[in-house]
């Protein structure tokens, strides 16, 4: 039963990530070179959509090791847009990828992308989320369990 729930959760996450790639595509598709012939415009739209999907899929598969996904996507698609639209395209890509990264980070912190393993809610001295597993039915790991007592008080 637990594996069925995990599979359903994974499908919901994939659906959410699909929505991010489509949102980026929809925000830039009308900016594709308007002076190109119809066939070239259609081909450019297909390639931009494919680049958006591939970037978001890679981000979902390997979020910790995909450095600067917004810059990578913009470099992949910038050739399809006139110079006058590139700033707008760069902004749309940055906003869309930032939203996707934020969503993925929230899922990682909630333990949704680690096979359902929750993470401690505390932060380290450097301000990063603690990576340890919390105690059973608790929000904090053994090192940070004192924080739970002070919150409850």
PDB file of N, CA and C in Angstrom, residues 1-57:
ATOM      1  N   UNK A   1       0.815  -1.195   0.000  1.00  0.00           N
ATOM      2  CA  UNK A   1       0.000   0.000   0.000  1.00  0.00           C
ATOM      3  C   UNK A   1       0.861   1.263   0.000  1.00  0.00           C
ATOM      4  N   UNK A   2       1.947   1.243   0.749  1.00  0.00           N
ATOM      5  CA  UNK A   2       2.818   2.415   0.825  1.00  0.00           C
ATOM      6  C   UNK A   2       3.463   2.703  -0.528  1.00  0.00           C
ATOM      7  N   UNK A   3       3.813   1.649  -1.277  1.00  0.00           N
ATOM      8  CA  UNK A   3       4.426   1.879  -2.586  1.00  0.00           C
ATOM      9  C   UNK A   3       3.426   2.522  -3.543  1.00  0.00           C
ATOM     10  N   UNK A   4       2.159   2.159  -3.425  1.00  0.00           N
ATOM     11  CA  UNK A   4       1.130   2.770  -4.274  1.00  0.00           C
ATOM     12  C   UNK A   4       1.009   4.256  -3.967  1.00  0.00           C
ATOM     13  N   UNK A   5       1.040   4.612  -2.697  1.00  0.00           N
ATOM     14  CA  UNK A   5       0.975   6.028  -2.302  1.00  0.00           C
ATOM     15  C   UNK A   5       2.197   6.786  -2.800  1.00  0.00           C
ATOM     16  N   UNK A   6       3.374   6.148  -2.725  1.00  0.00           N
ATOM     17  CA  UNK A   6       4.596   6.809  -3.197  1.00  0.00           C
ATOM     18  C   UNK A   6       4.540   7.009  -4.704  1.00  0.00           C
ATOM     19  N   UNK A   7       4.006   6.032  -5.438  1.00  0.00           N
ATOM     20  CA  UNK A   7       3.888   6.171  -6.887  1.00  0.00           C
ATOM     21  C   UNK A   7       2.920   7.292  -7.253  1.00  0.00           C
ATOM     22  N   UNK A   8       1.801   7.383  -6.521  1.00  0.00           N
ATOM     23  CA  UNK A   8       0.839   8.462  -6.764  1.00  0.00           C
ATOM     24  C   UNK A   8       1.473   9.813  -6.474  1.00  0.00           C
ATOM     25  N   UNK A   9       2.242   9.882  -5.397  1.00  0.00           N
ATOM     26  CA  UNK A   9       2.921  11.134  -5.049  1.00  0.00           C
ATOM     27  C   UNK A   9       3.941  11.502  -6.131  1.00  0.00           C
ATOM     28  N   UNK A  10       4.675  10.512  -6.629  1.00  0.00           N
ATOM     29  CA  UNK A  10       5.652  10.770  -7.690  1.00  0.00           C
ATOM     30  C   UNK A  10       4.958  11.282  -8.953  1.00  0.00           C
ATOM     31  N   UNK A  11       3.802  10.719  -9.279  1.00  0.00           N
ATOM     32  CA  UNK A  11       3.047  11.191 -10.446  1.00  0.00           C
ATOM     33  C   UNK A  11       2.571  12.626 -10.254  1.00  0.00           C
ATOM     34  N   UNK A  12       2.142  12.973  -9.051  1.00  0.00           N
ATOM     35  CA  UNK A  12       1.729  14.358  -8.781  1.00  0.00           C
ATOM     36  C   UNK A  12       2.909  15.310  -8.922  1.00  0.00           C
ATOM     37  N   UNK A  13       4.079  14.897  -8.440  1.00  0.00           N
ATOM     38  CA  UNK A  13       5.275  15.734  -8.576  1.00  0.00           C
ATOM     39  C   UNK A  13       5.644  15.922 -10.043  1.00  0.00           C
ATOM     40  N   UNK A  14       5.563  14.841 -10.826  1.00  0.00           N
ATOM     41  CA  UNK A  14       5.864  14.951 -12.258  1.00  0.00           C
ATOM     42  C   UNK A  14       4.892  15.896 -12.940  1.00  0.00           C
ATOM     43  N   UNK A  15       3.637  15.828 -12.559  1.00  0.00           N
ATOM     44  CA  UNK A  15       2.622  16.709 -13.133  1.00  0.00           C
ATOM     45  C   UNK A  15       2.935  18.166 -12.797  1.00  0.00           C
ATOM     46  N   UNK A  16       3.343  18.411 -11.576  1.00  0.00           N
ATOM     47  CA  UNK A  16       3.701  19.784 -11.177  1.00  0.00           C
ATOM     48  C   UNK A  16       4.897  20.283 -11.979  1.00  0.00           C
ATOM     49  N   UNK A  17       5.897  19.438 -12.148  1.00  0.00           N
ATOM     50  CA  UNK A  17       7.082  19.845 -12.890  1.00  0.00           C
ATOM     51  C   UNK A  17       6.732  20.083 -14.362  1.00  0.00           C
ATOM     52  N   UNK A  18       5.832  19.279 -14.900  1.00  0.00           N
ATOM     53  CA  UNK A  18       5.364  19.467 -16.268  1.00  0.00           C
ATOM     54  C   UNK A  18       4.729  20.850 -16.403  1.00  0.00           C
ATOM     55  N   UNK A  19       3.981  21.263 -15.405  1.00  0.00           N
ATOM     56  CA  UNK A  19       3.325  22.570 -15.442  1.00  0.00           C
ATOM     57  C   UNK A  19       4.349  23.706 -15.463  1.00  0.00           C
ATOM     58  N   UNK A  20       5.476  23.544 -14.772  1.00  0.00           N
ATOM     59  CA  UNK A  20       6.512  24.580 -14.801  1.00  0.00           C
ATOM     60  C   UNK A  20       7.112  24.714 -16.198  1.00  0.00           C
ATOM     61  N   UNK A  21       7.414  23.595 -16.844  1.00  0.00           N
ATOM     62  CA  UNK A  21       8.002  23.690 -18.188  1.00  0.00           C
ATOM     63  C   UNK A  21       7.008  24.299 -19.166  1.00  0.00           C
ATOM     64  N   UNK A  22       5.734  23.931 -19.051  1.00  0.00           N
ATOM     65  CA  UNK A  22       4.718  24.505 -19.936  1.00  0.00           C
ATOM     66  C   UNK A  22       4.520  25.993 -19.678  1.00  0.00           C
ATOM     67  N   UNK A  23       4.585  26.406 -18.439  1.00  0.00           N
ATOM     68  CA  UNK A  23       4.423  27.829 -18.114  1.00  0.00           C
ATOM     69  C   UNK A  23       5.557  28.652 -18.731  1.00  0.00           C
ATOM     70  N   UNK A  24       6.766  28.136 -18.658  1.00  0.00           N
ATOM     71  CA  UNK A  24       7.901  28.842 -19.269  1.00  0.00           C
ATOM     72  C   UNK A  24       7.685  28.926 -20.776  1.00  0.00           C
ATOM     73  N   UNK A  25       7.317  27.802 -21.378  1.00  0.00           N
ATOM     74  CA  UNK A  25       7.097  27.781 -22.832  1.00  0.00           C
ATOM     75  C   UNK A  25       5.997  28.763 -23.242  1.00  0.00           C
ATOM     76  N   UNK A  26       4.874  28.740 -22.531  1.00  0.00           N
ATOM     77  CA  UNK A  26       3.760  29.632 -22.889  1.00  0.00           C
ATOM     78  C   UNK A  26       4.147  31.104 -22.761  1.00  0.00           C
ATOM     79  N   UNK A  27       5.025  31.413 -21.819  1.00  0.00           N
ATOM     80  CA  UNK A  27       5.396  32.812 -21.628  1.00  0.00           C
ATOM     81  C   UNK A  27       6.356  33.326 -22.705  1.00  0.00           C
ATOM     82  N   UNK A  28       7.038  32.420 -23.425  1.00  0.00           N
ATOM     83  CA  UNK A  28       8.004  32.878 -24.435  1.00  0.00           C
ATOM     84  C   UNK A  28       7.639  32.507 -25.868  1.00  0.00           C
ATOM     85  N   UNK A  29       6.669  31.627 -26.084  1.00  0.00           N
ATOM     86  CA  UNK A  29       6.408  31.105 -27.433  1.00  0.00           C
ATOM     87  C   UNK A  29       6.024  32.179 -28.437  1.00  0.00           C
ATOM     88  N   UNK A  30       5.317  33.224 -28.001  1.00  0.00           N
ATOM     89  CA  UNK A  30       4.890  34.269 -28.934  1.00  0.00           C
ATOM     90  C   UNK A  30       6.017  35.251 -29.275  1.00  0.00           C
ATOM     91  N   UNK A  31       7.144  35.106 -28.588  1.00  0.00           N
ATOM     92  CA  UNK A  31       8.281  35.994 -28.848  1.00  0.00           C
ATOM     93  C   UNK A  31       9.250  35.412 -29.873  1.00  0.00           C
ATOM     94  N   UNK A  32       9.013  34.174 -30.284  1.00  0.00           N
ATOM     95  CA  UNK A  32       9.879  33.537 -31.283  1.00  0.00           C
ATOM     96  C   UNK A  32       9.871  34.384 -32.550  1.00  0.00           C
ATOM     97  N   UNK A  33      10.998  34.437 -33.218  1.00  0.00           N
ATOM     98  CA  UNK A  33      11.201  35.304 -34.385  1.00  0.00           C
ATOM     99  C   UNK A  33       9.951  35.398 -35.269  1.00  0.00           C
ATOM    100  N   UNK A  34       9.290  36.560 -35.256  1.00  0.00           N
ATOM    101  CA  UNK A  34       8.048  36.711 -36.027  1.00  0.00           C
ATOM    102  C   UNK A  34       8.274  36.824 -37.538  1.00  0.00           C
ATOM    103  N   UNK A  35       9.502  37.060 -37.962  1.00  0.00           N
ATOM    104  CA  UNK A  35       9.767  37.247 -39.388  1.00  0.00           C
ATOM    105  C   UNK A  35      10.154  35.957 -40.101  1.00  0.00           C
ATOM    106  N   UNK A  36      10.269  34.870 -39.360  1.00  0.00           N
ATOM    107  CA  UNK A  36      10.588  33.580 -39.973  1.00  0.00           C
ATOM    108  C   UNK A  36       9.339  33.031 -40.656  1.00  0.00           C
ATOM    109  N   UNK A  37       9.538  32.142 -41.626  1.00  0.00           N
ATOM    110  CA  UNK A  37       8.386  31.534 -42.309  1.00  0.00           C
ATOM    111  C   UNK A  37       7.648  30.610 -41.325  1.00  0.00           C
ATOM    112  N   UNK A  38       6.440  30.243 -41.683  1.00  0.00           N
ATOM    113  CA  UNK A  38       5.562  29.481 -40.793  1.00  0.00           C
ATOM    114  C   UNK A  38       6.191  28.157 -40.365  1.00  0.00           C
ATOM    115  N   UNK A  39       6.783  27.442 -41.302  1.00  0.00           N
ATOM    116  CA  UNK A  39       7.395  26.145 -40.975  1.00  0.00           C
ATOM    117  C   UNK A  39       8.560  26.320 -40.001  1.00  0.00           C
ATOM    118  N   UNK A  40       9.364  27.348 -40.208  1.00  0.00           N
ATOM    119  CA  UNK A  40      10.486  27.610 -39.305  1.00  0.00           C
ATOM    120  C   UNK A  40       9.991  27.989 -37.914  1.00  0.00           C
ATOM    121  N   UNK A  41       8.918  28.773 -37.853  1.00  0.00           N
ATOM    122  CA  UNK A  41       8.353  29.141 -36.555  1.00  0.00           C
ATOM    123  C   UNK A  41       7.843  27.915 -35.809  1.00  0.00           C
ATOM    124  N   UNK A  42       7.156  27.023 -36.509  1.00  0.00           N
ATOM    125  CA  UNK A  42       6.661  25.800 -35.868  1.00  0.00           C
ATOM    126  C   UNK A  42       7.810  24.936 -35.359  1.00  0.00           C
ATOM    127  N   UNK A  43       8.852  24.809 -36.169  1.00  0.00           N
ATOM    128  CA  UNK A  43      10.013  24.023 -35.749  1.00  0.00           C
ATOM    129  C   UNK A  43      10.692  24.675 -34.549  1.00  0.00           C
ATOM    130  N   UNK A  44      10.804  25.983 -34.561  1.00  0.00           N
ATOM    131  CA  UNK A  44      11.414  26.693 -33.436  1.00  0.00           C
ATOM    132  C   UNK A  44      10.593  26.501 -32.167  1.00  0.00           C
ATOM    133  N   UNK A  45       9.274  26.560 -32.289  1.00  0.00           N
ATOM    134  CA  UNK A  45       8.405  26.345 -31.124  1.00  0.00           C
ATOM    135  C   UNK A  45       8.593  24.941 -30.555  1.00  0.00           C
ATOM    136  N   UNK A  46       8.676  23.951 -31.438  1.00  0.00           N
ATOM    137  CA  UNK A  46       8.889  22.567 -30.972  1.00  0.00           C
ATOM    138  C   UNK A  46      10.201  22.453 -30.214  1.00  0.00           C
ATOM    139  N   UNK A  47      11.251  23.066 -30.745  1.00  0.00           N
ATOM    140  CA  UNK A  47      12.569  22.962 -30.117  1.00  0.00           C
ATOM    141  C   UNK A  47      12.622  23.726 -28.793  1.00  0.00           C
ATOM    142  N   UNK A  48      11.949  24.868 -28.722  1.00  0.00           N
ATOM    143  CA  UNK A  48      11.889  25.612 -27.455  1.00  0.00           C
ATOM    144  C   UNK A  48      11.131  24.799 -26.409  1.00  0.00           C
ATOM    145  N   UNK A  49      10.007  24.205 -26.807  1.00  0.00           N
ATOM    146  CA  UNK A  49       9.232  23.377 -25.883  1.00  0.00           C
ATOM    147  C   UNK A  49      10.068  22.191 -25.400  1.00  0.00           C
ATOM    148  N   UNK A  50      10.755  21.550 -26.305  1.00  0.00           N
ATOM    149  CA  UNK A  50      11.592  20.401 -25.940  1.00  0.00           C
ATOM    150  C   UNK A  50      12.708  20.817 -24.978  1.00  0.00           C
ATOM    151  N   UNK A  51      13.326  21.968 -25.215  1.00  0.00           N
ATOM    152  CA  UNK A  51      14.382  22.448 -24.330  1.00  0.00           C
ATOM    153  C   UNK A  51      13.830  22.751 -22.937  1.00  0.00           C
ATOM    154  N   UNK A  52      12.651  23.360 -22.873  1.00  0.00           N
ATOM    155  CA  UNK A  52      12.024  23.639 -21.573  1.00  0.00           C
ATOM    156  C   UNK A  52      11.745  22.344 -20.822  1.00  0.00           C
ATOM    157  N   UNK A  53      11.179  21.370 -21.522  1.00  0.00           N
ATOM    158  CA  UNK A  53      10.860  20.095 -20.880  1.00  0.00           C
ATOM    159  C   UNK A  53      12.109  19.364 -20.421  1.00  0.00           C
ATOM    160  N   UNK A  54      13.142  19.344 -21.237  1.00  0.00           N
ATOM    161  CA  UNK A  54      14.372  18.648 -20.865  1.00  0.00           C
ATOM    162  C   UNK A  54      15.035  19.303 -19.656  1.00  0.00           C
ATOM    163  N   UNK A  55      15.034  20.630 -19.622  1.00  0.00           N
ATOM    164  CA  UNK A  55      15.647  21.330 -18.497  1.00  0.00           C
ATOM    165  C   UNK A  55      14.903  21.037 -17.202  1.00  0.00           C
ATOM    166  N   UNK A  56      13.579  21.114 -17.239  1.00  0.00           N
ATOM    167  CA  UNK A  56      12.799  20.882 -16.025  1.00  0.00           C
ATOM    168  C   UNK A  56      12.876  19.414 -15.606  1.00  0.00           C
ATOM    169  N   UNK A  57      12.903  18.491 -16.563  1.00  0.00           N
ATOM    170  CA  UNK A  57      13.054  17.075 -16.222  1.00  0.00           C
ATOM    171  C   UNK A  57      14.397  16.816 -15.551  1.00  0.00           C
TER     172      UNK A  57
END
